[in-house]
């Protein structure tokens, strides 16, 4: 079937993997990638597919409602996969307004544009919103987030994502807009901006720079390889039940300090250093304000109803990821110049 699918945030980390997957897998679909190209958006992530006839890039801000309306009509959009967001918790602590603007108002602008463009016939239309497990808050030592876990966000980032999820459900319940939501755990893999734990630490190990561990390194995150997230998005977009929510995760919990030691071991080995030598770079710094202790996703619904499972074991995924950053020093150098240096000095001047 011919479809015109708008993917927002397609120049970012996860979005670029989703765009590449769909452009290659569905030559009959026209994929329109809409991205504002903030510091986190990088067209170099898309070089493998940029010349494909079924791909179009549009530089735009999701908050610019009039322009979004025009784009819905210009490209006859019939499906949306919405990933555009401000995504880094530490930035949200410094500048919460940018998060409310893009994550809440931007999502509302897309929802309203979709509703107005599709109102005469919601059949065959779909608005799929990509969210995070962080909306559920923080777990103690036991238990998992399921789709019915009450929302309890603690950071400005997770509060803004929770708010956008509520707007999506409100548009479904109030106007009948065909919507889907998925909430995924922490992603890792190629093309992640090196402000997030894994690429930041790989880069710092390579450059013999301090590794700033927040608090005592006891917080737990549940890690999923980004291509498995992209596969899950493809599955849910095509087979998800309208109005439903799906949790995505790989049952792969790691305490930060244990994950960091594994990254050090593998990176040292690949760099020809003595394994564990870079542990001397570990520097415990002041904890993140409002730092959630533990995230853990139960993705049984997605497995039982839609048959999705992660394809990659963590040991393989982390080594593949570290190799990718070591082999793509140019990509890292490009994104870690200029504005990044300023951000880095500002954020990590305490270690
Ligand atoms: P990212 O920060 O790498 O990319 C975000 C993209 O959105 C960038 O390309 C940026 O230019 C674009 N963007 C930002 N503001 C925009 C605006 N106003 N208009 C248009 N484009 C804009 O983020 P990511 O890690 O790829 O996350 C993508 C989505 O997945 C987000 O919605 C995030 O909440 C969600 N998510 C992320 C993770 C994770 O571990 N990274 C986990 C679960 C869910
Ligand atoms: P991050 O990659 O920012 O993802 P999120 O906060 O969305 O889970 O951080 C992952 C974990 O690593 C989180 O518990 C915070 C911690 N962390 C550090 O200890 N040091 C750092 O420099 C960063 C960026 C994160």
Tab-separated table of C-alpha atoms in Angstrom, residues 33-280:
chain	number	residue	atom	x	y	z
A	33	UNK	CA	11.499	13.311	7.891
A	34	UNK	CA	10.678	16.549	9.714
A	35	UNK	CA	13.388	17.827	12.039
A	36	UNK	CA	14.382	21.216	13.440
A	37	UNK	CA	18.052	20.130	13.556
A	38	UNK	CA	18.750	21.192	17.113
A	39	UNK	CA	22.148	20.304	18.587
A	40	UNK	CA	20.865	16.671	18.701
A	41	UNK	CA	19.807	16.450	15.059
A	42	UNK	CA	22.447	15.410	12.563
A	43	UNK	CA	21.836	14.706	8.873
A	44	UNK	CA	25.078	12.693	8.758
A	45	UNK	CA	23.091	9.946	10.537
A	46	UNK	CA	21.016	9.553	7.359
A	47	UNK	CA	23.672	9.480	4.662
A	48	UNK	CA	22.867	5.834	3.757
A	49	UNK	CA	19.325	6.680	2.633
A	50	UNK	CA	19.356	10.406	1.811
A	51	UNK	CA	19.362	9.810	-1.964
A	52	UNK	CA	16.524	7.254	-1.949
A	53	UNK	CA	13.496	8.269	-4.075
A	54	UNK	CA	11.023	7.501	-1.257
A	55	UNK	CA	12.720	9.873	1.241
A	56	UNK	CA	12.257	13.625	1.805
A	57	UNK	CA	13.824	15.804	4.494
A	58	UNK	CA	12.042	18.933	5.747
A	59	UNK	CA	13.693	21.294	8.215
A	60	UNK	CA	10.883	22.561	10.445
A	61	UNK	CA	9.849	23.109	14.052
A	62	UNK	CA	6.938	20.978	15.308
A	63	UNK	CA	5.796	24.004	17.326
A	64	UNK	CA	5.183	26.005	14.126
A	65	UNK	CA	1.525	25.016	13.797
A	66	UNK	CA	0.780	26.789	10.487
A	67	UNK	CA	3.754	25.242	8.790
A	68	UNK	CA	2.842	21.790	10.140
A	69	UNK	CA	-0.687	22.202	8.776
A	70	UNK	CA	0.738	23.108	5.363
A	71	UNK	CA	3.026	20.086	5.400
A	72	UNK	CA	0.128	17.724	6.205
A	73	UNK	CA	-1.650	19.019	3.133
A	74	UNK	CA	1.415	19.313	0.830
A	75	UNK	CA	2.484	15.698	1.425
A	76	UNK	CA	-0.999	14.185	2.026
A	77	UNK	CA	0.269	12.713	5.293
A	78	UNK	CA	-1.684	9.648	6.447
A	79	UNK	CA	0.579	8.401	9.226
A	80	UNK	CA	2.741	10.069	11.882
A	81	UNK	CA	5.547	8.565	13.946
A	82	UNK	CA	6.397	11.289	16.428
A	83	UNK	CA	9.863	11.175	17.991
A	84	UNK	CA	10.925	14.852	17.993
A	85	UNK	CA	11.679	15.957	21.522
A	86	UNK	CA	14.146	17.537	23.844
A	87	UNK	CA	15.472	14.322	25.357
A	88	UNK	CA	18.193	14.877	27.945
A	89	UNK	CA	17.240	14.941	31.635
A	90	UNK	CA	20.228	17.084	32.703
A	91	UNK	CA	19.358	19.771	30.144
A	92	UNK	CA	15.751	19.711	31.366
A	93	UNK	CA	16.943	20.508	34.880
A	94	UNK	CA	18.785	23.573	33.543
A	95	UNK	CA	16.128	24.754	31.055
A	96	UNK	CA	12.658	23.265	31.654
A	97	UNK	CA	10.927	25.779	29.342
A	98	UNK	CA	12.484	24.290	26.195
A	99	UNK	CA	11.084	20.899	27.250
A	100	UNK	CA	7.552	22.186	27.826
A	101	UNK	CA	7.726	24.023	24.514
A	102	UNK	CA	8.839	21.198	22.237
A	103	UNK	CA	7.586	18.137	24.095
A	104	UNK	CA	4.191	19.461	25.161
A	105	UNK	CA	3.290	22.330	22.812
A	106	UNK	CA	5.013	20.704	19.836
A	107	UNK	CA	3.090	17.456	20.359
A	108	UNK	CA	-0.145	19.409	20.714
A	109	UNK	CA	0.566	21.258	17.487
A	110	UNK	CA	1.057	17.934	15.630
A	111	UNK	CA	-2.077	16.397	17.170
A	112	UNK	CA	-4.214	19.375	16.210
A	113	UNK	CA	-2.798	19.435	12.669
A	114	UNK	CA	-3.493	15.687	12.298
A	115	UNK	CA	-7.015	16.064	13.655
A	116	UNK	CA	-7.854	18.911	11.274
A	117	UNK	CA	-6.260	17.241	8.242
A	118	UNK	CA	-7.931	13.885	8.864
A	119	UNK	CA	-11.254	14.868	10.452
A	120	UNK	CA	-13.416	13.825	7.491
A	121	UNK	CA	-12.034	10.311	7.501
A	122	UNK	CA	-9.960	8.871	10.319
A	123	UNK	CA	-9.896	5.449	8.570
A	124	UNK	CA	-6.398	4.308	7.556
A	125	UNK	CA	-4.862	7.235	9.500
A	126	UNK	CA	-2.541	6.777	12.477
A	127	UNK	CA	-0.762	9.039	14.960
A	128	UNK	CA	1.944	7.077	16.783
A	129	UNK	CA	3.629	8.856	19.693
A	130	UNK	CA	7.019	7.641	20.983
A	131	UNK	CA	7.425	8.013	24.727
A	132	UNK	CA	9.649	6.837	27.537
A	133	UNK	CA	9.490	4.607	30.606
A	134	UNK	CA	10.569	7.644	32.663
A	135	UNK	CA	6.928	8.821	32.832
A	136	UNK	CA	6.255	5.992	35.308
A	137	UNK	CA	8.708	7.425	37.849
A	138	UNK	CA	11.111	5.414	39.953
A	139	UNK	CA	10.965	1.796	41.143
A	140	UNK	CA	12.371	0.387	44.380
A	141	UNK	CA	14.485	-2.766	44.271
A	142	UNK	CA	11.622	-4.937	42.994
A	143	UNK	CA	8.909	-4.881	40.345
A	144	UNK	CA	8.483	-3.661	36.773
A	145	UNK	CA	6.642	-0.913	34.919
A	146	UNK	CA	3.574	-2.276	33.104
A	147	UNK	CA	1.257	-0.345	30.773
A	148	UNK	CA	-1.149	0.391	33.645
A	149	UNK	CA	1.471	1.682	36.107
A	150	UNK	CA	0.313	5.154	37.222
A	151	UNK	CA	2.345	8.074	35.898
A	152	UNK	CA	4.714	9.631	38.453
A	153	UNK	CA	7.325	11.732	36.623
A	154	UNK	CA	10.102	13.440	38.606
A	155	UNK	CA	12.252	15.378	36.140
A	156	UNK	CA	11.125	18.246	33.904
A	157	UNK	CA	11.925	15.929	30.962
A	158	UNK	CA	9.710	13.088	32.187
A	159	UNK	CA	6.993	15.544	33.268
A	160	UNK	CA	6.923	17.006	29.755
A	161	UNK	CA	6.775	13.535	28.164
A	162	UNK	CA	4.006	12.483	30.572
A	163	UNK	CA	2.061	15.598	29.635
A	164	UNK	CA	2.444	14.865	25.921
A	165	UNK	CA	1.237	11.269	26.472
A	166	UNK	CA	-1.859	12.629	28.227
A	167	UNK	CA	-2.592	14.941	25.273
A	168	UNK	CA	-2.298	12.012	22.858
A	169	UNK	CA	-4.795	9.955	24.911
A	170	UNK	CA	-7.077	12.988	25.228
A	171	UNK	CA	-7.161	13.382	21.427
A	172	UNK	CA	-8.056	9.710	21.088
A	173	UNK	CA	-10.777	9.794	23.745
A	174	UNK	CA	-12.222	13.218	22.853
A	175	UNK	CA	-11.994	13.373	19.065
A	176	UNK	CA	-11.502	9.714	18.139
A	177	UNK	CA	-8.056	10.399	16.646
A	178	UNK	CA	-6.475	6.981	15.906
A	179	UNK	CA	-3.448	6.960	18.195
A	180	UNK	CA	-0.817	4.624	19.582
A	181	UNK	CA	1.763	5.205	22.317
A	182	UNK	CA	4.848	3.224	23.237
A	183	UNK	CA	7.048	3.722	26.291
A	184	UNK	CA	10.582	2.432	25.882
A	185	UNK	CA	13.496	1.936	28.255
A	186	UNK	CA	16.969	3.501	27.809
A	187	UNK	CA	18.387	3.022	24.313
A	188	UNK	CA	22.026	2.604	23.315
A	189	UNK	CA	23.812	2.189	19.983
A	190	UNK	CA	25.337	4.179	17.092
A	191	UNK	CA	24.547	7.912	16.545
A	192	UNK	CA	23.627	8.758	20.157
A	193	UNK	CA	24.669	12.274	21.115
A	194	UNK	CA	27.577	12.063	23.599
A	195	UNK	CA	25.795	13.796	26.443
A	196	UNK	CA	24.062	10.511	27.388
A	197	UNK	CA	25.888	8.031	29.607
A	198	UNK	CA	27.120	5.419	27.125
A	199	UNK	CA	28.558	7.545	24.271
A	200	UNK	CA	29.845	10.176	26.732
A	201	UNK	CA	31.804	7.577	28.671
A	202	UNK	CA	33.174	5.810	25.567
A	203	UNK	CA	34.390	9.164	24.260
A	204	UNK	CA	35.931	10.089	27.607
A	205	UNK	CA	37.675	6.726	28.022
A	206	UNK	CA	39.237	7.175	24.566
A	207	UNK	CA	40.418	10.667	25.481
A	208	UNK	CA	41.537	9.796	29.028
A	209	UNK	CA	39.017	12.226	30.497
A	210	UNK	CA	37.224	11.881	33.847
A	211	UNK	CA	34.085	9.683	33.933
A	212	UNK	CA	31.529	11.637	36.007
A	213	UNK	CA	29.462	9.059	37.919
A	214	UNK	CA	26.436	10.660	39.573
A	215	UNK	CA	26.004	9.871	43.279
A	216	UNK	CA	27.307	6.418	44.135
A	217	UNK	CA	26.581	4.875	40.731
A	218	UNK	CA	23.844	2.705	42.260
A	219	UNK	CA	20.992	3.805	39.962
A	220	UNK	CA	19.611	1.120	37.677
A	221	UNK	CA	18.624	1.501	34.018
A	222	UNK	CA	17.142	-1.049	31.594
A	223	UNK	CA	19.073	-0.910	28.292
A	224	UNK	CA	17.799	-1.766	24.793
A	225	UNK	CA	19.791	-1.726	21.537
A	226	UNK	CA	18.409	1.098	19.382
A	227	UNK	CA	17.767	-1.082	16.326
A	228	UNK	CA	15.548	-3.329	18.450
A	229	UNK	CA	13.583	-0.209	19.438
A	230	UNK	CA	13.249	0.721	15.745
A	231	UNK	CA	11.996	-2.822	14.999
A	232	UNK	CA	9.471	-2.542	17.819
A	233	UNK	CA	8.240	0.802	16.431
A	234	UNK	CA	7.773	-0.814	13.003
A	235	UNK	CA	5.819	-3.697	14.588
A	236	UNK	CA	3.582	-1.439	16.686
A	237	UNK	CA	2.957	1.035	13.845
A	238	UNK	CA	1.738	-1.787	11.589
A	239	UNK	CA	0.012	-4.111	14.062
A	240	UNK	CA	-0.744	-2.165	17.262
A	241	UNK	CA	-4.337	-1.897	18.476
A	242	UNK	CA	-5.622	1.666	18.028
A	243	UNK	CA	-5.808	3.571	21.319
A	244	UNK	CA	-3.413	1.158	23.052
A	245	UNK	CA	-0.090	1.615	24.808
A	246	UNK	CA	2.874	-0.785	24.538
A	247	UNK	CA	5.918	-0.966	26.799
A	248	UNK	CA	9.213	-1.735	25.025
A	249	UNK	CA	12.248	-3.170	26.807
A	250	UNK	CA	14.649	-6.074	26.827
A	251	UNK	CA	14.601	-7.168	30.503
A	252	UNK	CA	18.198	-5.939	30.699
A	253	UNK	CA	18.828	-4.047	33.937
A	254	UNK	CA	22.238	-2.714	34.899
A	255	UNK	CA	23.429	-0.757	37.911
A	256	UNK	CA	25.290	2.273	36.456
A	257	UNK	CA	28.619	1.426	38.071
A	258	UNK	CA	28.528	-2.170	36.792
A	259	UNK	CA	27.679	-1.000	33.272
A	260	UNK	CA	30.492	1.568	33.430
A	261	UNK	CA	33.010	-1.119	34.445
A	262	UNK	CA	31.943	-3.309	31.518
A	263	UNK	CA	32.303	-0.354	29.123
A	264	UNK	CA	35.775	0.339	30.517
A	265	UNK	CA	36.822	-3.294	30.151
A	266	UNK	CA	35.650	-3.620	26.545
A	267	UNK	CA	36.922	-0.192	25.458
A	268	UNK	CA	40.343	-0.790	27.047
A	269	UNK	CA	40.603	-4.136	25.280
A	270	UNK	CA	39.625	-2.658	21.901
A	271	UNK	CA	42.103	0.212	22.384
A	272	UNK	CA	44.901	-2.234	23.223
A	273	UNK	CA	45.102	-0.996	26.808
A	274	UNK	CA	45.320	-3.231	29.859
A	275	UNK	CA	41.700	-4.257	30.658
A	276	UNK	CA	40.381	-2.133	33.531
A	277	UNK	CA	43.204	0.424	33.275
A	278	UNK	CA	40.720	3.244	32.678
A	279	UNK	CA	38.880	2.598	35.954
A	280	UNK	CA	41.167	5.276	37.347
